[in-house]
Coordinates of C-alpha atoms and ligand atoms in Angstrom, one line a residue:
M1 CA 0.0 0.0 0.0
K2 CA 1.4 3.4 -0.8
N3 CA 0.5 6.7 0.7
D4 CA 2.0 9.6 -1.2
A5 CA -0.5 12.2 -0.1
P6 CA -0.3 12.2 3.7
Q7 CA -1.8 15.6 4.1
T8 CA -5.2 14.4 2.8
L9 CA -8.1 13.2 4.9
L10 CA -7.8 9.5 4.3
N11 CA -4.7 7.7 2.9
D12 CA -4.4 6.4 -0.6
A13 CA -5.4 2.9 0.3
V14 CA -8.9 3.9 -0.7
N15 CA -7.7 4.4 -4.2
A16 CA -5.9 1.0 -4.5
P17 CA -6.9 -1.0 -7.6
V18 CA -9.5 -3.6 -6.8
D19 CA -7.2 -6.5 -7.5
T20 CA -4.5 -5.2 -5.1
W21 CA -3.7 -7.5 -2.2
V22 CA -3.1 -5.2 0.8
P23 CA -0.6 -6.1 3.5
I24 CA -1.9 -5.5 7.0
T25 CA -0.4 -5.9 10.4
V26 CA -2.2 -8.2 12.8
A27 CA -1.8 -8.6 16.6
H28 CA -3.6 -11.5 18.2
G29 CA -3.5 -9.9 21.6
D30 CA -4.2 -11.5 25.0
G31 CA -7.1 -13.2 26.8
I32 CA -9.9 -13.7 24.3
G33 CA -7.8 -11.9 21.7
P34 CA -6.4 -15.0 19.9
E35 CA -9.9 -16.6 19.8
I36 CA -11.7 -13.6 18.3
M37 CA -8.9 -12.8 15.9
A38 CA -8.9 -16.4 14.6
A39 CA -12.7 -16.2 14.1
T40 CA -12.4 -12.8 12.4
L41 CA -9.6 -13.8 10.0
K42 CA -11.6 -16.9 9.1
V43 CA -14.6 -14.8 8.1
L44 CA -12.4 -12.3 6.2
A45 CA -10.7 -15.2 4.2
A46 CA -14.1 -16.8 3.4
A47 CA -15.5 -13.5 2.3
G48 CA -12.6 -12.9 -0.2
A49 CA -10.8 -10.1 1.6
R50 CA -7.6 -9.4 -0.3
I51 CA -5.3 -8.9 2.6
V52 CA -1.9 -10.3 3.5
P53 CA -1.6 -10.4 7.3
E54 CA 1.8 -9.8 9.0
T55 CA 1.8 -10.8 12.6
I56 CA 3.3 -8.8 15.4
E57 CA 3.4 -9.5 19.1
I58 CA 2.1 -6.9 21.5
G59 CA 0.7 -6.9 25.0
E60 CA 1.2 -8.8 28.2
N61 CA 4.3 -10.8 27.1
M62 CA 6.0 -7.7 25.7
Y63 CA 5.3 -5.8 28.9
L64 CA 6.7 -8.6 31.0
A65 CA 9.7 -8.9 28.7
G66 CA 10.6 -5.4 29.7
H67 CA 9.0 -3.2 27.0
S68 CA 7.2 -0.6 29.1
S69 CA 4.8 0.3 26.3
G70 CA 3.9 -3.3 25.5
I71 CA 5.4 -3.3 22.1
A72 CA 8.8 -4.4 20.8
P73 CA 10.8 -1.9 18.7
E74 CA 10.7 -4.1 15.6
A75 CA 6.9 -4.3 15.6
W76 CA 6.9 -0.6 14.6
D77 CA 8.6 -1.5 11.3
S78 CA 5.6 -3.6 10.3
L79 CA 3.1 -1.0 11.3
R80 CA 5.0 1.7 9.4
R81 CA 5.3 -0.5 6.4
T82 CA 1.7 -1.7 6.1
Q83 CA 0.0 1.4 7.6
V84 CA -3.0 -0.7 8.5
F85 CA -3.3 -2.5 11.9
L86 CA -6.0 -5.0 12.9
K87 CA -5.5 -5.3 16.7
A88 CA -7.0 -7.7 19.2
P89 CA -7.4 -6.5 22.8
I90 CA -4.5 -6.9 25.1
T91 CA -4.1 -7.2 28.8
T92 CA -2.3 -4.4 30.7
P93 CA -0.5 -6.1 33.6
S94 CA -1.5 -4.7 37.0
G95 CA 1.0 -2.6 38.9
G96 CA 2.8 0.6 38.0
G97 CA 5.4 1.2 35.3
Y98 CA 3.4 0.0 32.4
K99 CA 2.3 2.7 29.9
S100 CA -0.9 2.3 27.9
L101 CA -0.2 0.6 24.6
N102 CA -3.2 2.2 23.0
V103 CA -2.3 5.7 23.9
T104 CA 1.3 5.0 22.8
I105 CA 0.2 3.7 19.4
R106 CA -2.4 6.4 18.8
K107 CA 0.0 9.2 19.6
T108 CA 3.2 7.8 18.0
L109 CA 1.4 7.0 14.7
G110 CA -0.7 10.2 14.8
L111 CA -4.1 8.4 14.9
Y112 CA -6.1 11.6 15.5
A113 CA -9.6 10.3 15.0
N114 CA -11.3 7.6 17.0
V115 CA -14.5 6.5 15.2
R116 CA -16.9 4.3 17.0
P117 CA -20.3 3.5 15.4
C118 CA -22.8 2.3 18.0
V119 CA -25.9 0.6 16.8
S120 CA -28.8 -1.2 18.6
Y121 CA -29.9 -4.6 17.1
A122 CA -33.3 -4.8 18.7
P123 CA -35.2 -7.1 19.1
F124 CA -32.4 -9.6 18.6
V125 CA -30.1 -8.0 21.1
A126 CA -31.9 -6.8 24.3
T127 CA -31.5 -3.0 24.8
Q128 CA -33.5 -0.2 26.3
H129 CA -32.7 2.0 23.3
P130 CA -33.8 0.1 20.2
K131 CA -33.4 3.1 17.8
L132 CA -29.8 4.0 18.8
N133 CA -27.7 4.4 15.7
L134 CA -24.9 6.9 16.0
V135 CA -21.2 7.4 15.5
I136 CA -18.9 9.1 18.0
V137 CA -15.9 10.8 16.4
R138 CA -13.5 11.4 19.3
E139 CA -10.4 13.5 19.1
N140 CA -7.7 11.0 19.9
E141 CA -4.3 12.7 20.6
E142 CA -4.6 15.7 22.8
D143 CA -6.8 17.3 25.6
L144 CA -6.0 16.0 29.1
Y145 CA -4.5 12.9 27.4
A146 CA -1.4 14.8 26.6
G147 CA -0.2 13.2 29.8
I148 CA 1.6 16.3 31.0
E149 CA 1.1 16.2 34.8
H150 CA 3.0 17.7 37.7
R151 CA 2.9 17.9 41.4
Q152 CA 3.3 21.6 42.2
T153 CA 2.9 22.0 45.9
D154 CA 2.1 19.9 49.0
E155 CA -1.5 20.1 48.1
V156 CA -1.8 20.6 44.4
F157 CA -1.4 18.3 41.3
Q158 CA -1.8 19.6 37.8
C159 CA -2.7 18.0 34.5
L160 CA -2.4 20.2 31.4
K161 CA -5.3 20.3 29.0
L162 CA -3.9 21.1 25.6
I163 CA -6.3 21.8 22.7
T164 CA -4.7 22.9 19.4
R165 CA -6.2 24.5 16.3
P166 CA -4.7 21.7 14.0
G167 CA -6.2 19.1 16.3
C168 CA -9.6 20.7 16.3
E169 CA -9.6 21.3 12.5
K170 CA -8.5 17.7 11.8
I171 CA -11.1 16.1 13.9
V172 CA -14.0 18.4 13.1
R173 CA -13.3 18.1 9.4
Y174 CA -13.0 14.3 9.7
A175 CA -16.4 14.2 11.4
F176 CA -18.1 16.2 8.6
E177 CA -16.3 14.2 5.9
Y178 CA -17.3 10.9 7.6
A179 CA -20.9 12.2 7.8
R180 CA -20.9 13.1 4.1
A181 CA -19.3 9.8 3.0
H182 CA -21.7 7.7 5.1
G183 CA -24.9 9.6 4.4
R184 CA -25.3 10.8 7.9
K185 CA -27.5 13.8 8.3
K186 CA -26.4 15.7 11.4
V187 CA -23.2 16.4 13.3
T188 CA -23.4 17.4 17.0
C189 CA -20.5 19.1 18.6
M190 CA -20.2 18.6 22.4
S191 CA -17.9 20.7 24.5
K192 CA -17.7 22.5 27.8
D193 CA -17.0 26.0 26.4
N194 CA -19.2 27.8 28.9
I195 CA -16.4 27.0 31.5
M196 CA -13.3 26.4 29.4
K197 CA -13.8 29.3 27.1
M198 CA -10.3 29.2 25.5
T199 CA -9.7 25.4 25.0
D200 CA -13.2 24.1 24.5
G201 CA -14.1 27.5 23.1
L202 CA -11.6 26.9 20.3
F203 CA -13.1 23.4 19.6
H204 CA -16.6 25.0 19.3
Q205 CA -15.3 27.9 17.3
V206 CA -13.6 25.6 14.8
F207 CA -16.8 23.6 14.6
D208 CA -18.7 26.8 13.7
E209 CA -16.1 27.7 11.1
I210 CA -16.0 24.3 9.4
R211 CA -19.7 23.5 9.4
T212 CA -20.3 26.3 6.9
E213 CA -18.5 24.1 4.3
Y214 CA -21.1 21.4 4.7
P215 CA -24.5 23.1 4.2
E216 CA -26.3 19.8 3.5
I217 CA -25.5 18.5 7.0
A218 CA -27.5 19.7 10.0
T219 CA -25.4 20.9 12.9
E220 CA -25.8 21.7 16.6
H221 CA -23.6 22.3 19.6
M222 CA -24.4 21.1 23.1
I223 CA -22.7 21.6 26.4
I224 CA -21.3 18.2 27.2
D225 CA -23.3 17.7 30.4
I226 CA -26.7 18.1 28.8
G227 CA -25.5 16.4 25.7
A228 CA -24.5 13.3 27.7
A229 CA -27.8 13.4 29.6
R230 CA -29.7 13.5 26.3
L231 CA -27.5 10.7 24.9
A232 CA -28.5 8.5 27.8
T233 CA -32.2 9.2 27.5
K234 CA -32.9 10.0 23.8
P235 CA -30.0 8.6 21.8
E236 CA -32.1 8.5 18.6
Q237 CA -31.7 12.3 18.4
F238 CA -28.0 11.9 17.5
D239 CA -26.3 10.9 14.3
V240 CA -22.6 11.9 14.4
I241 CA -21.1 13.3 17.6
V242 CA -17.7 15.1 17.5
T243 CA -16.0 15.9 20.8
P244 CA -12.7 16.3 22.5
N245 CA -10.7 13.3 23.8
L246 CA -11.9 12.9 27.4
Y247 CA -15.6 13.5 26.7
G248 CA -15.4 11.2 23.7
D249 CA -13.8 8.5 25.7
I250 CA -16.6 8.5 28.3
L251 CA -19.5 9.0 25.9
S252 CA -18.4 6.3 23.5
D253 CA -18.3 3.7 26.3
I254 CA -21.7 4.7 27.5
A255 CA -23.2 4.6 24.0
A256 CA -21.7 1.2 23.2
E257 CA -23.0 -0.2 26.5
M258 CA -26.5 1.1 25.7
T259 CA -26.6 -1.0 22.5
G260 CA -26.7 -4.1 24.7
S261 CA -23.2 -5.6 24.8
V262 CA -19.6 -4.3 24.8
G263 CA -18.9 -7.3 22.6
L264 CA -20.7 -5.7 19.7
A265 CA -18.8 -2.6 18.8
G266 CA -15.8 -2.1 16.6
S267 CA -13.7 1.1 16.3
A268 CA -11.3 2.7 13.9
N269 CA -8.4 4.9 14.9
I270 CA -7.5 7.0 11.8
G271 CA -4.4 8.9 11.1
E272 CA -2.8 10.7 8.1
H273 CA -0.5 7.7 7.5
V274 CA -1.7 4.7 9.5
A275 CA -5.1 3.4 10.7
M276 CA -5.8 0.9 13.5
F277 CA -9.0 -1.2 13.8
E278 CA -10.1 -3.0 16.9
A279 CA -13.0 -4.1 19.1
I280 CA -13.9 -1.6 21.8
H281 CA -13.8 -4.2 24.6
G282 CA -10.8 -5.5 26.5
S283 CA -9.2 -9.0 26.7
A284 CA -11.9 -10.4 29.0
P285 CA -9.6 -12.7 30.9
D286 CA -12.6 -14.0 32.8
I287 CA -13.8 -16.0 29.7
A288 CA -10.5 -16.5 27.9
G289 CA -9.8 -19.9 26.6
Q290 CA -13.4 -21.1 26.9
G291 CA -14.3 -20.5 23.2
I292 CA -17.4 -18.4 24.1
A293 CA -16.2 -14.9 23.3
N294 CA -18.2 -12.8 20.9
P295 CA -15.9 -11.9 17.9
S296 CA -18.4 -9.3 16.6
G297 CA -16.6 -6.2 17.8
L298 CA -13.4 -7.2 16.2
L299 CA -15.2 -8.4 13.1
L300 CA -17.0 -5.1 12.7
G301 CA -13.7 -3.3 13.3
A302 CA -12.3 -5.4 10.4
V303 CA -15.3 -4.4 8.3
M304 CA -14.3 -0.7 8.8
M305 CA -10.7 -1.7 7.9
L306 CA -11.9 -3.3 4.6
V307 CA -13.8 -0.1 3.6
H308 CA -10.6 1.9 4.5
I309 CA -8.4 -0.2 2.3
G310 CA -10.7 0.0 -0.6
Q311 CA -12.5 -3.3 -0.4
P312 CA -16.1 -2.1 0.4
E313 CA -17.8 -4.9 -1.5
V314 CA -16.1 -7.4 0.9
A315 CA -17.0 -5.3 3.9
E316 CA -20.6 -5.2 2.7
R317 CA -20.8 -9.0 2.3
I318 CA -19.5 -9.6 5.8
H319 CA -21.6 -6.9 7.5
N320 CA -24.8 -8.1 5.8
A321 CA -24.0 -11.8 6.6
W322 CA -23.3 -10.8 10.2
L323 CA -26.7 -9.0 10.4
C324 CA -28.4 -12.1 8.9
T325 CA -26.8 -14.2 11.6
I326 CA -28.1 -12.0 14.3
E327 CA -31.5 -11.9 12.8
D328 CA -31.5 -15.7 12.6
G329 CA -31.0 -15.8 16.4
Q330 CA -27.6 -17.3 16.0
V331 CA -25.6 -15.4 18.7
T332 CA -22.8 -15.9 21.1
T333 CA -23.6 -16.6 24.7
D334 CA -23.3 -13.0 25.9
L335 CA -26.3 -12.1 23.7
H336 CA -28.3 -15.3 24.3
Q337 CA -31.9 -14.7 25.4
A338 CA -33.7 -18.0 26.0
S339 CA -37.0 -16.1 26.0
A340 CA -36.3 -14.8 22.5
G341 CA -35.4 -18.2 21.2
T342 CA -31.9 -17.4 20.3
V343 CA -29.3 -20.2 19.8
P344 CA -26.1 -19.8 21.8
L345 CA -22.9 -20.5 19.8
G346 CA -19.2 -20.6 20.6
C347 CA -16.9 -18.1 19.1
M348 CA -15.8 -20.2 16.1
A349 CA -19.3 -21.6 15.5
F350 CA -20.6 -18.0 15.3
A351 CA -17.9 -17.2 12.7
D352 CA -19.0 -20.3 10.8
A353 CA -22.6 -19.1 11.0
V354 CA -21.6 -15.8 9.5
I355 CA -19.6 -17.6 6.7
E356 CA -22.7 -19.7 5.9
R357 CA -24.7 -16.5 5.3
L358 CA -22.1 -14.7 3.1
G359 CA -24.0 -13.4 0.0
R360 CA -27.3 -13.0 1.9
V361 CA -28.9 -9.7 2.8
P362 CA -30.8 -9.1 6.0
Q363 CA -34.6 -9.1 6.1
H364 CA -35.3 -7.2 9.3
F365 CA -32.3 -4.8 9.3
A366 CA -31.5 -2.4 6.5
T367 CA -29.0 -3.8 4.0
V368 CA -25.6 -2.3 4.5
R369 CA -24.1 -0.6 1.4
Y370 CA -20.5 0.6 1.5
Q371 CA -18.5 2.5 -1.1
A372 CA -14.8 3.2 -1.0
P373 CA -14.8 6.4 1.0
T374 CA -14.3 9.6 -1.0
P375 CA -13.8 11.8 1.9
Q376 CA -12.8 14.7 -0.3
S377 CA -16.3 14.2 -1.8
N378 CA -16.8 17.8 -2.7
Q379 CA -13.7 17.8 -4.8
T380 CA -13.1 16.6 -8.3
D381 CA -10.0 14.7 -9.3
Q382 CA -8.9 17.8 -11.1
A383 CA -9.2 20.0 -8.1
P384 CA -6.3 20.1 -5.6
K385 CA -7.0 18.0 -2.6
R386 CA -8.0 20.0 0.5
P387 CA -5.3 19.8 3.1
L388 CA -6.2 18.5 6.5
Y389 CA -4.8 21.6 8.1
L390 CA -3.3 24.8 6.7
R391 CA -1.1 26.7 9.1
A392 CA -2.3 30.3 9.3
P393 CA 0.3 33.1 9.2
A394 CA 1.7 33.8 12.7
A395 CA -0.3 36.5 14.6
A396 CA 1.3 39.7 16.0
K397 CA 2.1 38.6 19.5
A398 CA 2.7 41.1 22.3
L399 CA 3.9 40.2 25.9
V400 CA 1.8 42.2 28.4
G401 CA 2.4 40.5 31.7
V402 CA 3.1 37.2 33.5
D403 CA 1.3 34.9 35.8
V404 CA 3.6 33.7 38.6
F405 CA 2.5 30.5 40.4
V406 CA 3.7 30.4 43.9
H407 CA 3.8 27.7 46.6
E408 CA 2.9 29.3 49.9
G409 CA 1.3 27.3 52.7
K410 CA 1.7 29.5 55.8
R411 CA 1.2 33.2 55.1
T412 CA -2.1 35.0 54.6
V413 CA -2.9 36.3 51.1
K414 CA -2.5 39.8 52.5
A415 CA 1.0 39.0 53.7
L416 CA 1.8 37.3 50.4
A417 CA 0.5 40.2 48.4
G418 CA 2.6 42.7 50.5
Q419 CA 5.7 40.6 49.9
L420 CA 5.1 40.3 46.2
Q421 CA 4.5 44.1 45.9
A422 CA 7.6 44.8 47.8
A423 CA 9.6 42.5 45.4
S424 CA 8.0 43.9 42.2
T425 CA 10.2 45.5 39.6
P426 CA 9.5 48.8 37.9
A427 CA 8.3 47.1 34.7
L428 CA 5.7 44.8 36.3
Q429 CA 3.1 45.4 39.0
L430 CA 1.0 42.9 40.9
Q431 CA -2.6 43.1 39.6
M432 CA -4.3 40.2 41.3
I433 CA -3.9 36.9 43.1
T434 CA -6.2 33.9 42.6
N435 CA -6.4 30.6 44.4
R436 CA -7.6 27.7 42.3
G437 CA -8.7 30.3 39.8
V438 CA -10.8 32.5 42.1
K439 CA -9.7 36.0 42.8
V440 CA -8.6 36.4 46.5
W441 CA -6.7 39.6 46.3
P442 CA -7.5 42.5 46.1
Q443 CA -10.9 42.3 47.8
G444 CA -11.2 38.6 48.3
F445 CA -13.9 36.9 50.3
P446 CA -13.0 35.4 53.7
E447 CA -15.3 32.4 52.8
T448 CA -13.1 31.3 49.9
F449 CA -11.2 28.2 50.7
C450 CA -7.5 28.6 49.8
T451 CA -4.9 25.9 49.2
D452 CA -1.1 26.4 49.1
H453 CA -1.0 27.3 45.4
W454 CA -1.3 30.9 44.3
R455 CA -1.5 32.4 40.8
C456 CA -0.1 35.9 41.1
R457 CA -0.7 38.1 38.0
F458 CA 1.8 40.8 37.1
T459 CA 1.0 43.3 34.3
A460 CA 3.1 45.8 32.5
T461 CA 3.4 49.3 33.9
S462 CA 4.6 50.9 30.7
A463 CA 2.4 53.3 28.7
Q464 CA 2.3 50.8 25.7
G465 CA 1.2 48.0 28.1
T466 CA 4.0 45.6 26.9
I467 CA 7.1 44.1 28.5
G468 CA 10.1 42.2 27.3
Q469 CA 11.2 38.6 28.3
R470 CA 14.0 40.2 30.3
D471 CA 11.5 42.0 32.5
I472 CA 10.2 38.6 33.5
V473 CA 13.7 37.4 34.3
E474 CA 14.3 40.4 36.5
L475 CA 11.0 39.8 38.3
M476 CA 11.9 36.2 38.9
A477 CA 15.3 37.3 40.3
A478 CA 13.6 39.7 42.6
L479 CA 11.0 37.2 43.8
T480 CA 13.7 34.6 44.4
D481 CA 15.8 37.1 46.4
A482 CA 12.7 37.8 48.5
G483 CA 12.4 34.0 49.3
I484 CA 9.2 33.4 47.2
D485 CA 8.8 29.8 46.1
V486 CA 8.0 30.2 42.4
I487 CA 6.6 27.0 40.9
K488 CA 6.2 28.2 37.3
T489 CA 5.3 31.2 35.1
E490 CA 2.9 31.6 32.3
N491 CA 3.4 34.5 29.9
L492 CA 0.4 36.8 29.3
C493 CA 0.2 37.6 25.6
T494 CA -2.1 39.2 23.1
F495 CA -2.4 37.8 19.6
N496 CA -3.4 40.4 17.0
G497 CA -4.6 42.5 19.9
V498 CA -6.8 39.8 21.3
Q499 CA -6.2 38.7 24.9
G500 CA -4.7 35.2 25.0
F501 CA -5.5 34.5 28.6
A502 CA -8.5 34.1 30.8
L503 CA -9.5 36.6 33.5
G504 CA -9.5 35.4 37.1
Q505 CA -12.9 34.2 38.3
G506 CA -14.4 37.2 40.1
Q507 CA -12.0 39.6 38.5
Ligands
LIG601 P1 -13.2 -6.2 29.3 O1 -13.8 -5.4 28.2 O2 -12.1 -7.2 28.9 O3 -14.4 -7.1 30.0 C1 -15.5 -6.6 30.6 C2 -16.6 -7.6 30.6 O4 -17.2 -7.8 29.3 C3 -16.2 -9.0 31.1 O5 -17.2 -9.6 31.9 C4 -16.0 -9.8 29.8 O6 -16.2 -11.2 30.0 C5 -17.1 -9.2 28.9 N1 -16.6 -9.2 27.5 C6 -15.7 -8.3 27.0 N2 -15.6 -8.6 25.7 C7 -16.4 -9.7 25.4 C8 -16.6 -10.4 24.2 N3 -16.0 -10.2 23.1 N4 -17.5 -11.4 24.3 C9 -18.2 -11.7 25.5 N5 -18.0 -11.0 26.6 C10 -17.1 -10.0 26.6 O7 -12.8 -5.2 30.4 P2 -11.9 -5.4 31.7 O8 -12.2 -6.7 32.3 O9 -12.0 -4.2 32.5 O10 -10.4 -5.5 31.2 C11 -9.7 -6.7 30.9 C12 -8.3 -6.4 30.4 O11 -8.5 -5.8 29.1 C13 -7.5 -5.4 31.2 O12 -6.2 -5.8 31.2 C14 -7.6 -4.1 30.4 O13 -6.5 -3.3 30.6 C15 -7.7 -4.6 29.0 N6 -8.3 -3.7 28.0 C16 -7.7 -3.7 26.8 C17 -8.3 -2.9 25.8 C18 -7.7 -2.9 24.4 O14 -6.7 -3.6 24.2 N7 -8.2 -2.1 23.5 C19 -9.5 -2.1 26.0 C20 -10.0 -2.2 27.3 C21 -9.4 -3.0 28.3

């Protein structure tokens, strides 16, 4: 498979000639992983998937062999060569020192979009939400998952939430292109921009910018709390949901569980170069080796993979045969309902039941139709492909002050303010002090609980309202000489005249 246009929305696999056999990297995983992978590969082979699997080992054995991320260095070669990864679940050994393999793979390979379709299969799978049919498109690389955490004082620990314009543009555009390519009618953005006005505010703003390019798709924005509440009670209102990493992680597990079984959902992790496909569930060690695991999540992940690599007709055959199998009441034990007359099958017997139905289309469910995605669907071959992200010209940036974070557990805020004022330099004056974001000086409230972590805002005294970096260095020297325990600083800047920092709460 080649990919010579990495800056486009999906890689060139989708344009591969139909007779191309596509190398893919396969990991059989831990627990039920080998069972469900064997069942999945059997169905893929029977359906005529033109894939050439290369096996790599990841997971528990690799962790225990001393690879702290659960993957051996040579496995990356296969992933970078094939650029397509079908992955069974793995077991993360308990105890510290082991890093999440999923997070490592997603971030190392730039898999920025996590796509999880969640569909109810009532009445064949028991669910309280028979009309649930939605796709969660979750940002996969940034937000609180940047993993930048520090202990700053005796009492305070910090995790940095990083939201970037490229990250927002890539995921929001992906969600709209996905909706367009899959005939979805609405994209809902969920964020918490009423509180996090700059980070989630950027996500919402980018959504508002990009949605104008897709006039045929309905759009809405919801604050994540009411959005999650509506998802839990009226999931049929939703079609495609796009949301930052943490909210998407939580929402997608809830939505998958609402369909009736975690064993049912597959997911895709899409990057500019590489894509990874898997089931959403874990390695289920409690049922490993019994031959009863449901392979459907991995199989439906593999269906997404086949569409991605340009074999939509094979994806369609498998998906329709799988729906026929469910309709015929042939299910794995996790879905068995004696009252509904279903027949419980083992993992491989279920795969065989799907194989028997290849070529059939479902009677109760709608027939699935896939086409090789043309995510640049509004563009002709002649038109240049739209880049995923175009870097804007740098803004005019002016330094106007500095927030100095201070560790102070004994003195009152009044005493701290007096000491900071005394140590101030001519270029910078103390404007306010906040504690956990709330203004406590000047004119704080005695009721406000204070911890040992103070954000002390210094602003420029000059008529132009700007300072230089050296003014901050001088302030740091003065504060150090005065015995202040400075934890860190954050520069206060304007960008093209617009303030690039939030006010203190109560300021
Ligand atoms: P789990 O998803 O493995 O299991 C939760 C429950 O669902 C169990 O009762 C299990 O038997 C059942 N279940 C899961 N998949 C099933 C299937 N296909 N068919 C039938 N029943 C199924 O979650 P867990 O028990 O919290 O985690 C077990 C291990 O999996 C842990 O080591 C965890 O770190 C790992 N994990 C891996 C991934 C991944 O590799 N993508 C994801 C989640 C968890």
